[in-house]
Backbone as CSV, one residue per row, in Angstrom:
resi,resn,N_x,N_y,N_z,CA_x,CA_y,CA_z,C_x,C_y,C_z
1,UNK,8.369,-17.223,15.412,9.097,-15.849,14.535,8.803,-14.724,15.038
2,UNK,9.888,-13.893,15.233,9.723,-12.577,15.947,9.130,-11.422,15.098
3,UNK,9.249,-11.641,13.801,8.424,-10.594,12.794,9.146,-10.791,11.484
4,UNK,8.491,-10.097,10.658,8.541,-10.150,9.088,8.506,-8.705,8.697
5,UNK,9.429,-8.547,7.908,9.484,-7.285,6.939,9.034,-7.397,5.613
6,UNK,8.013,-6.637,5.276,7.609,-6.630,3.920,7.867,-5.333,3.136
7,UNK,8.735,-5.751,2.129,8.878,-4.408,1.417,7.867,-4.402,0.098
8,UNK,7.649,-3.147,-0.325,6.696,-2.866,-1.418,7.517,-3.608,-2.499
9,UNK,6.472,-4.080,-3.740,7.033,-4.489,-4.823,7.566,-3.562,-5.722
10,UNK,7.282,-2.226,-5.659,7.584,-1.089,-6.203,7.691,-0.018,-5.482
11,UNK,8.594,0.640,-5.135,8.767,2.065,-4.444,7.881,3.262,-4.652
12,UNK,7.802,3.399,-5.932,7.249,4.692,-6.479,5.827,4.199,-7.477
13,UNK,4.825,4.772,-7.071,3.537,3.999,-7.349,2.671,5.086,-8.429
14,UNK,3.390,6.263,-8.644,2.676,7.254,-9.632,2.893,6.558,-10.978
15,UNK,2.031,6.624,-11.764,1.816,5.913,-13.103,2.969,7.073,-14.225
16,UNK,3.586,6.428,-14.832,4.646,7.235,-15.805,3.985,8.288,-16.635
17,UNK,2.685,8.063,-17.021,1.916,8.989,-17.721,1.594,10.170,-16.985
18,UNK,1.356,10.280,-15.735,1.118,11.085,-14.797,2.262,11.911,-14.746
19,UNK,3.555,11.229,-14.649,4.762,12.076,-14.322,4.895,12.791,-15.583
20,UNK,4.876,12.233,-16.852,5.171,12.830,-17.940,4.255,14.017,-18.199
21,UNK,2.955,13.922,-17.881,1.989,15.030,-18.005,2.361,16.234,-16.905
22,UNK,2.740,15.658,-15.633,3.150,16.701,-14.390,4.480,17.387,-14.805
23,UNK,5.502,16.697,-15.672,6.567,17.376,-16.049,6.469,18.515,-17.006
24,UNK,5.350,18.376,-17.806,5.006,19.665,-18.792,4.347,20.547,-17.898
25,UNK,3.294,20.225,-17.067,2.791,21.427,-16.283,3.735,22.122,-15.282
26,UNK,4.762,21.284,-14.854,5.630,22.053,-14.018,6.479,22.874,-14.674
27,UNK,7.178,22.594,-16.095,7.735,23.328,-16.608,7.071,24.655,-17.107
28,UNK,5.696,24.476,-17.442,4.860,25.722,-17.912,4.762,26.645,-16.741
29,UNK,4.455,26.078,-15.501,4.474,27.039,-14.199,5.668,27.723,-13.989
30,UNK,6.841,27.002,-14.007,8.097,27.625,-14.054,8.363,28.551,-14.890
31,UNK,8.176,28.264,-16.186,8.137,29.571,-17.224,7.310,30.663,-16.975
32,UNK,6.051,30.513,-16.530,5.204,31.780,-16.120,5.841,32.524,-14.941
33,UNK,6.271,31.866,-13.867,6.872,32.325,-12.656,7.933,32.992,-12.934
34,UNK,8.758,32.577,-13.854,10.227,33.195,-13.986,10.013,34.538,-14.608
35,UNK,9.031,34.639,-15.612,8.555,35.814,-16.343,7.975,36.745,-15.217
36,UNK,7.322,36.249,-14.281,6.505,37.116,-13.491,7.716,37.957,-12.430
37,UNK,8.720,37.006,-12.033,9.956,37.638,-11.413,10.474,38.646,-12.190
38,UNK,10.817,38.237,-13.449,11.603,39.076,-14.326,11.065,40.305,-14.467
39,UNK,9.545,40.524,-14.712,8.799,41.676,-14.863,8.756,42.452,-13.725
40,UNK,9.032,41.919,-12.448,9.030,42.743,-11.251,10.555,42.883,-10.968
41,UNK,11.612,42.780,-11.850,12.833,42.836,-11.627,13.297,42.137,-10.336
42,UNK,12.902,41.108,-10.096,13.586,40.204,-9.128,14.138,39.117,-9.696
43,UNK,15.280,39.585,-10.204,16.085,38.650,-10.923,16.688,37.479,-10.058
44,UNK,16.918,37.819,-8.768,17.637,36.890,-8.003,16.737,35.621,-7.903
45,UNK,15.464,35.958,-7.611,14.345,35.200,-7.369,14.092,34.276,-8.567
46,UNK,13.987,34.968,-9.724,13.821,34.330,-10.936,15.020,33.256,-11.260
47,UNK,16.365,33.553,-11.023,17.339,32.554,-11.117,17.480,31.372,-10.020
48,UNK,17.189,31.832,-8.582,17.049,30.707,-7.902,15.880,29.756,-8.327
49,UNK,14.723,30.231,-8.633,13.784,29.326,-8.936,14.044,28.324,-10.053
50,UNK,14.576,29.015,-11.089,15.006,28.188,-12.332,16.110,27.116,-11.886
51,UNK,17.088,27.439,-11.072,18.022,26.606,-10.578,17.506,25.454,-9.859
52,UNK,16.570,25.761,-8.855,15.887,24.849,-7.770,14.877,24.046,-8.619
53,UNK,14.502,24.350,-9.610,13.307,23.662,-10.268,13.520,23.063,-11.631
54,UNK,14.432,23.576,-12.258,14.645,23.253,-13.824,14.840,21.560,-13.947
55,UNK,15.619,21.128,-13.164,16.038,19.418,-13.553,14.945,18.618,-12.523
56,UNK,14.102,19.049,-11.801,13.166,18.302,-11.141,12.269,17.242,-12.001
57,UNK,11.739,17.928,-13.184,10.841,17.310,-14.268,11.835,16.251,-14.877
58,UNK,13.146,16.557,-14.974,14.123,15.570,-15.822,14.201,14.397,-14.931
59,UNK,14.552,14.674,-13.362,14.816,13.624,-12.543,13.571,12.503,-12.347
60,UNK,12.433,13.374,-12.220,11.108,12.377,-12.213,11.084,11.403,-13.424
61,UNK,11.371,12.142,-14.580,11.243,11.094,-15.827,12.123,10.210,-15.926
62,UNK,13.365,10.265,-15.450,14.514,9.360,-15.485,14.326,8.180,-14.217
63,UNK,14.130,8.658,-13.112,14.339,8.005,-11.961,12.871,7.843,-11.221
64,UNK,12.008,8.421,-11.566,10.483,8.271,-10.838,10.325,9.275,-9.716
65,UNK,11.460,9.833,-9.003,11.198,10.903,-8.112,12.362,11.910,-8.164
66,UNK,12.311,12.969,-7.290,13.175,14.050,-7.133,13.049,14.377,-5.729
67,UNK,14.301,15.158,-5.438,14.295,15.752,-3.856,13.100,16.738,-3.909
68,UNK,12.072,16.670,-2.835,11.114,17.720,-2.755,9.846,17.450,-3.659
69,UNK,9.600,15.942,-4.140,8.563,15.790,-5.020,7.417,15.963,-4.566
70,UNK,7.137,15.992,-3.186,5.736,16.344,-2.447,5.369,17.843,-2.760
71,UNK,6.300,18.709,-3.351,5.950,20.066,-3.705,5.240,20.084,-4.922
72,UNK,5.235,19.016,-5.803,4.620,18.734,-7.046,3.224,17.956,-7.092
73,UNK,2.883,17.754,-5.668,1.729,16.831,-5.643,0.524,17.080,-6.568
74,UNK,0.225,18.575,-6.623,-0.880,18.744,-7.425,-0.866,18.663,-8.990
75,UNK,0.607,18.768,-9.494,0.651,18.351,-10.599,0.610,16.866,-10.797
76,UNK,1.246,16.129,-9.959,1.236,14.459,-10.309,-0.264,13.959,-10.170
77,UNK,-1.043,14.704,-9.288,-2.595,14.416,-9.200,-3.537,14.858,-10.115
78,UNK,-2.959,15.848,-10.787,-3.663,16.547,-12.087,-4.810,17.358,-11.218
79,UNK,-4.659,18.101,-10.070,-5.519,18.659,-9.442,-5.676,20.222,-9.819
80,UNK,-6.762,20.829,-9.831,-6.748,22.489,-10.039,-6.080,23.220,-8.871
81,UNK,-5.417,24.493,-9.298,-5.109,25.011,-8.239,-5.887,25.477,-7.111
82,UNK,-5.272,25.447,-5.701,-6.255,25.616,-4.457,-7.329,24.541,-4.078
83,UNK,-7.182,23.394,-4.984,-8.249,22.290,-4.482,-7.706,21.577,-3.406
84,UNK,-8.629,20.948,-2.738,-8.285,20.125,-1.254,-7.287,19.005,-1.835
85,UNK,-6.362,18.588,-0.968,-5.604,17.466,-1.081,-6.274,16.306,-0.818
86,UNK,-5.711,15.334,-1.362,-6.067,13.901,-1.063,-5.725,13.689,0.506
87,UNK,-6.276,12.903,1.362,-6.050,12.459,2.831,-6.315,11.116,3.002
88,UNK,-5.992,10.451,4.081,-6.271,9.130,4.429,-7.628,9.113,4.842
89,UNK,-8.564,10.131,5.120,-9.916,10.134,5.297,-10.579,9.862,4.096
90,UNK,-10.023,10.046,3.135,-10.872,9.637,1.741,-10.999,8.221,1.623
91,UNK,-10.217,7.268,2.223,-10.277,6.052,2.232,-10.972,5.302,3.400
92,UNK,-11.505,6.089,4.174,-12.473,5.637,5.412,-13.971,5.260,4.653
93,UNK,-14.724,4.493,5.289,-16.092,4.410,4.717,-16.749,5.545,5.288
94,UNK,-17.876,5.784,4.386,-18.711,7.258,4.445,-19.238,7.164,5.900
95,UNK,-19.759,6.171,6.593,-20.196,6.344,7.866,-19.210,6.082,9.091
96,UNK,-17.941,6.266,8.763,-16.984,6.364,10.023,-17.229,7.224,11.084
97,UNK,-17.157,7.000,12.336,-17.059,7.588,13.392,-15.633,8.212,13.685
98,UNK,-15.475,9.656,13.904,-14.437,10.441,14.093,-14.480,10.535,15.641
99,UNK,-13.305,10.173,16.690,-13.409,10.615,18.045,-12.365,11.460,18.232
100,UNK,-12.717,12.745,18.745,-11.619,13.737,19.042,-11.669,13.827,20.670
101,UNK,-10.568,13.570,21.488,-10.435,13.722,22.745,-9.484,14.772,22.866
102,UNK,-9.585,15.458,24.121,-8.747,16.495,24.363,-9.120,17.732,23.414
103,UNK,-10.162,17.797,23.062,-10.881,18.869,21.899,-10.232,20.208,22.107
104,UNK,-9.943,20.527,23.363,-9.536,21.911,23.739,-8.174,22.403,22.878
105,UNK,-7.157,21.381,23.089,-5.774,21.887,21.952,-6.015,21.290,20.569
106,UNK,-6.813,20.108,20.369,-6.744,19.306,19.191,-7.526,20.241,18.179
107,UNK,-8.945,20.189,18.434,-9.681,21.336,17.415,-8.964,22.715,17.028
108,UNK,-8.703,23.559,17.794,-7.852,24.635,17.131,-6.580,24.072,16.328
109,UNK,-6.029,23.031,16.742,-4.478,22.901,15.917,-4.913,22.475,14.525
110,UNK,-6.188,22.018,14.341,-6.661,21.668,12.856,-6.496,22.812,11.954
111,UNK,-7.037,23.788,12.308,-6.952,25.231,11.608,-5.389,25.682,11.559
112,UNK,-4.975,25.675,12.854,-3.656,26.032,12.906,-2.503,25.228,12.019
113,UNK,-2.710,24.113,11.792,-1.707,23.533,10.802,-1.837,23.868,9.413
114,UNK,-2.970,24.345,8.907,-3.098,24.807,7.559,-2.416,26.219,7.696
115,UNK,-2.851,27.062,8.676,-2.247,28.533,8.675,-0.835,28.540,8.847
116,UNK,-0.210,27.615,9.651,1.403,27.635,9.609,1.994,26.981,8.512
117,UNK,1.405,26.049,7.802,1.919,25.792,6.447,1.912,26.647,5.554
118,UNK,0.838,27.409,5.482,0.753,28.534,4.389,1.747,29.564,4.491
119,UNK,1.763,29.865,5.790,2.614,31.154,5.985,4.123,30.732,5.641
120,UNK,4.580,29.465,6.080,6.053,29.226,5.967,6.311,29.014,4.338
121,UNK,5.248,28.263,3.585,5.468,28.276,2.167,5.327,29.513,1.312
122,UNK,4.504,30.380,1.921,4.305,31.586,1.128,5.621,32.374,1.071
123,UNK,6.320,32.302,2.209,7.679,32.892,2.281,8.618,32.131,1.122
124,UNK,8.431,31.116,1.099,9.470,30.237,0.242,8.968,30.589,-1.232
125,UNK,7.822,30.687,-1.607,6.937,30.901,-2.975,7.726,32.396,-3.336
126,UNK,7.354,33.417,-2.344,7.765,34.953,-2.670,9.042,34.889,-2.802
127,UNK,10.075,34.235,-2.371,11.625,34.381,-2.531,12.079,33.589,-3.678
128,UNK,11.284,32.628,-4.530,11.711,31.931,-5.186,12.322,30.687,-5.095
129,UNK,12.018,30.035,-3.883,12.526,28.726,-3.398,11.526,27.527,-3.851
130,UNK,10.183,28.033,-4.163,9.470,27.027,-4.508,8.355,27.779,-5.635
131,UNK,7.768,26.927,-6.315,6.712,27.191,-7.239,5.316,27.555,-6.533
132,UNK,4.413,28.371,-6.786,3.216,28.534,-6.093,2.320,27.391,-6.051
133,UNK,2.636,26.318,-7.050,1.563,24.923,-6.556,2.239,24.431,-5.509
134,UNK,3.400,24.775,-4.946,3.945,24.036,-3.372,2.819,24.274,-2.373
135,UNK,2.223,25.596,-2.569,0.987,25.929,-1.737,0.016,24.713,-1.575
136,UNK,-0.273,24.086,-2.577,-1.298,23.231,-2.644,-0.902,21.531,-2.000
137,UNK,0.304,21.367,-1.745,0.519,20.551,-0.708,0.623,20.832,0.893
138,UNK,-0.396,20.524,1.197,-0.751,21.251,2.623,-1.886,20.364,3.245
139,UNK,-1.998,20.731,4.817,-3.028,20.080,5.534,-4.209,20.735,5.153
140,UNK,-5.374,19.955,5.354,-6.746,20.497,5.167,-6.773,21.649,6.002
141,UNK,-7.913,22.641,5.348,-7.964,23.837,6.367,-9.333,23.283,7.215
142,UNK,-9.789,24.215,8.086,-10.714,23.689,8.898,-12.208,23.271,8.263
143,UNK,-12.359,24.191,7.382,-13.870,23.973,6.614,-13.865,22.402,5.799
144,UNK,-12.671,22.281,5.266,-12.394,21.083,4.374,-12.451,19.843,5.552
145,UNK,-11.917,19.868,6.613,-11.853,18.849,7.584,-13.110,18.686,7.978
146,UNK,-14.023,19.748,8.341,-15.333,19.636,8.834,-16.230,18.694,7.774
147,UNK,-15.974,19.405,6.348,-16.796,18.812,5.400,-16.522,17.245,5.135
148,UNK,-15.388,16.548,5.584,-15.053,15.198,5.465,-15.671,14.424,6.614
149,UNK,-16.226,15.085,7.696,-16.762,14.421,8.844,-18.033,13.803,8.670
150,UNK,-18.506,12.768,9.353,-19.702,12.085,9.100,-20.570,12.222,10.410
151,UNK,-19.947,11.293,11.214,-20.387,11.555,12.799,-19.013,11.653,13.580
152,UNK,-19.141,12.598,14.490,-17.972,13.006,15.549,-18.460,13.027,16.728
153,UNK,-17.560,12.362,17.642,-17.517,12.538,19.237,-16.623,13.341,19.617
154,UNK,-16.682,14.316,20.358,-15.645,15.314,20.736,-15.816,15.312,22.522
155,UNK,-14.699,14.908,23.026,-14.654,15.035,24.540,-13.550,16.016,24.940
156,UNK,-13.825,16.496,26.042,-12.634,17.336,26.804,-13.141,18.305,27.926
157,UNK,-12.354,18.841,28.599,-12.799,19.305,29.938,-13.679,20.716,29.585
158,UNK,-13.558,21.195,28.468,-14.106,22.715,28.057,-15.052,22.483,27.027
159,UNK,-16.191,23.385,27.148,-16.923,23.133,25.608,-16.120,23.623,24.634
160,UNK,-16.184,22.860,23.424,-15.606,23.404,22.326,-16.247,24.806,21.692
161,UNK,-15.458,25.601,20.726,-16.309,26.548,20.018,-17.265,26.194,19.223
162,UNK,-18.183,26.866,19.039,-19.356,26.737,17.849,-18.802,26.248,16.762
163,UNK,-17.542,26.812,16.210,-17.089,26.474,15.044,-16.562,24.978,15.102
164,UNK,-16.133,24.291,16.161,-15.905,22.760,16.155,-17.037,21.902,16.264
165,UNK,-18.237,22.332,16.558,-19.185,21.415,16.586,-20.267,21.685,15.371
166,UNK,-20.909,20.793,15.032,-21.835,21.033,13.935,-23.064,19.894,14.072
167,UNK,-23.800,19.909,13.198,-25.182,19.146,13.607,-24.705,17.381,13.568
168,UNK,-23.432,17.078,13.000,-23.124,15.784,13.212,-22.146,15.422,14.392
169,UNK,-21.974,16.505,15.364,-21.026,16.191,16.455,-21.798,16.023,17.683
170,UNK,-21.336,15.222,18.574,-21.718,15.094,19.871,-20.606,15.477,20.687
171,UNK,-20.994,16.334,21.881,-19.946,16.605,22.872,-20.108,15.792,24.209
172,UNK,-18.997,15.392,24.628,-19.112,14.725,26.124,-18.072,15.640,27.035
173,UNK,-18.412,16.218,27.956,-17.664,16.721,28.894,-17.007,15.838,30.184
174,UNK,-15.945,15.838,30.440,-15.318,15.208,31.597,-14.555,16.096,32.356
175,UNK,-14.657,16.023,33.689,-14.028,16.861,34.796,-12.590,17.178,34.487
176,UNK,-12.595,18.466,34.903,-11.054,18.796,34.642,-10.472,18.720,36.006
177,UNK,-9.383,18.406,35.966,-8.602,18.188,37.162,-8.543,16.908,38.012
178,UNK,-9.289,15.973,37.233,-9.610,14.478,37.847,-8.513,13.932,37.614
179,UNK,-8.078,13.222,38.858,-6.448,12.389,38.511,-6.559,11.212,37.839
180,UNK,-5.730,10.977,37.318,-5.760,9.848,36.423,-5.248,8.741,37.418
181,UNK,-5.815,7.218,37.023,-5.692,6.487,37.801,-4.133,6.014,38.186
182,UNK,-3.845,5.256,39.240,-2.309,5.103,39.557,-2.059,3.664,38.693
183,UNK,-0.834,3.755,38.400,-0.176,2.568,37.665,0.877,1.932,38.476
184,UNK,0.609,0.781,38.919,1.915,0.300,39.640,2.600,-0.741,38.811
185,UNK,4.127,-0.859,38.941,4.636,-1.806,38.145,5.327,-2.834,39.015
186,UNK,5.653,-3.834,38.766,6.086,-4.802,39.690,7.069,-5.785,38.489
187,UNK,8.332,-6.356,39.070,9.024,-7.103,38.119,8.359,-8.416,38.249
188,UNK,8.490,-9.104,36.889,7.577,-10.277,36.692,8.636,-11.550,37.241
189,UNK,7.895,-12.439,37.420,8.899,-13.743,37.923,9.107,-14.678,37.008
190,UNK,10.265,-15.164,36.985,10.727,-16.075,35.880,10.319,-17.603,36.159
């Protein structure tokens, strides 16, 4: 047999009680944000936000999802504003080993992902395209990432910054400019 495709028994796994609770908190946040915009005489932003957001809770209640549902993850998970999002790392055993190769571009990118996401979404929030809670659907910031590490092996051609290494990190250097081994291919015989 060449392969099997297994589909989930149910596509959406958020319990309906979470969706009901989220629809209330989304509407509350929308109401507060529209009032904020109106007080600042930002009527276009208030109208835009209302139009983009008003029917999302209805869609979630009726069909279990809406376009852009990820922007409501904080509401669906009942997390407080600014709290760390859940990640795949939360499902790893406590004593997992994190291996980071090519640390010179990888480690700075961890903090960069957060900063880039924050910058883009802040503009959307400021102009009424998203609720402020959309900022909480984000990558981990560097400190949160470090807090989830148990034991880490970091390798690369250059010493990582002090920020990337900690008491639980081991750094291994490899020579820069070392040639990779040659790979030769040949046709298979039938």
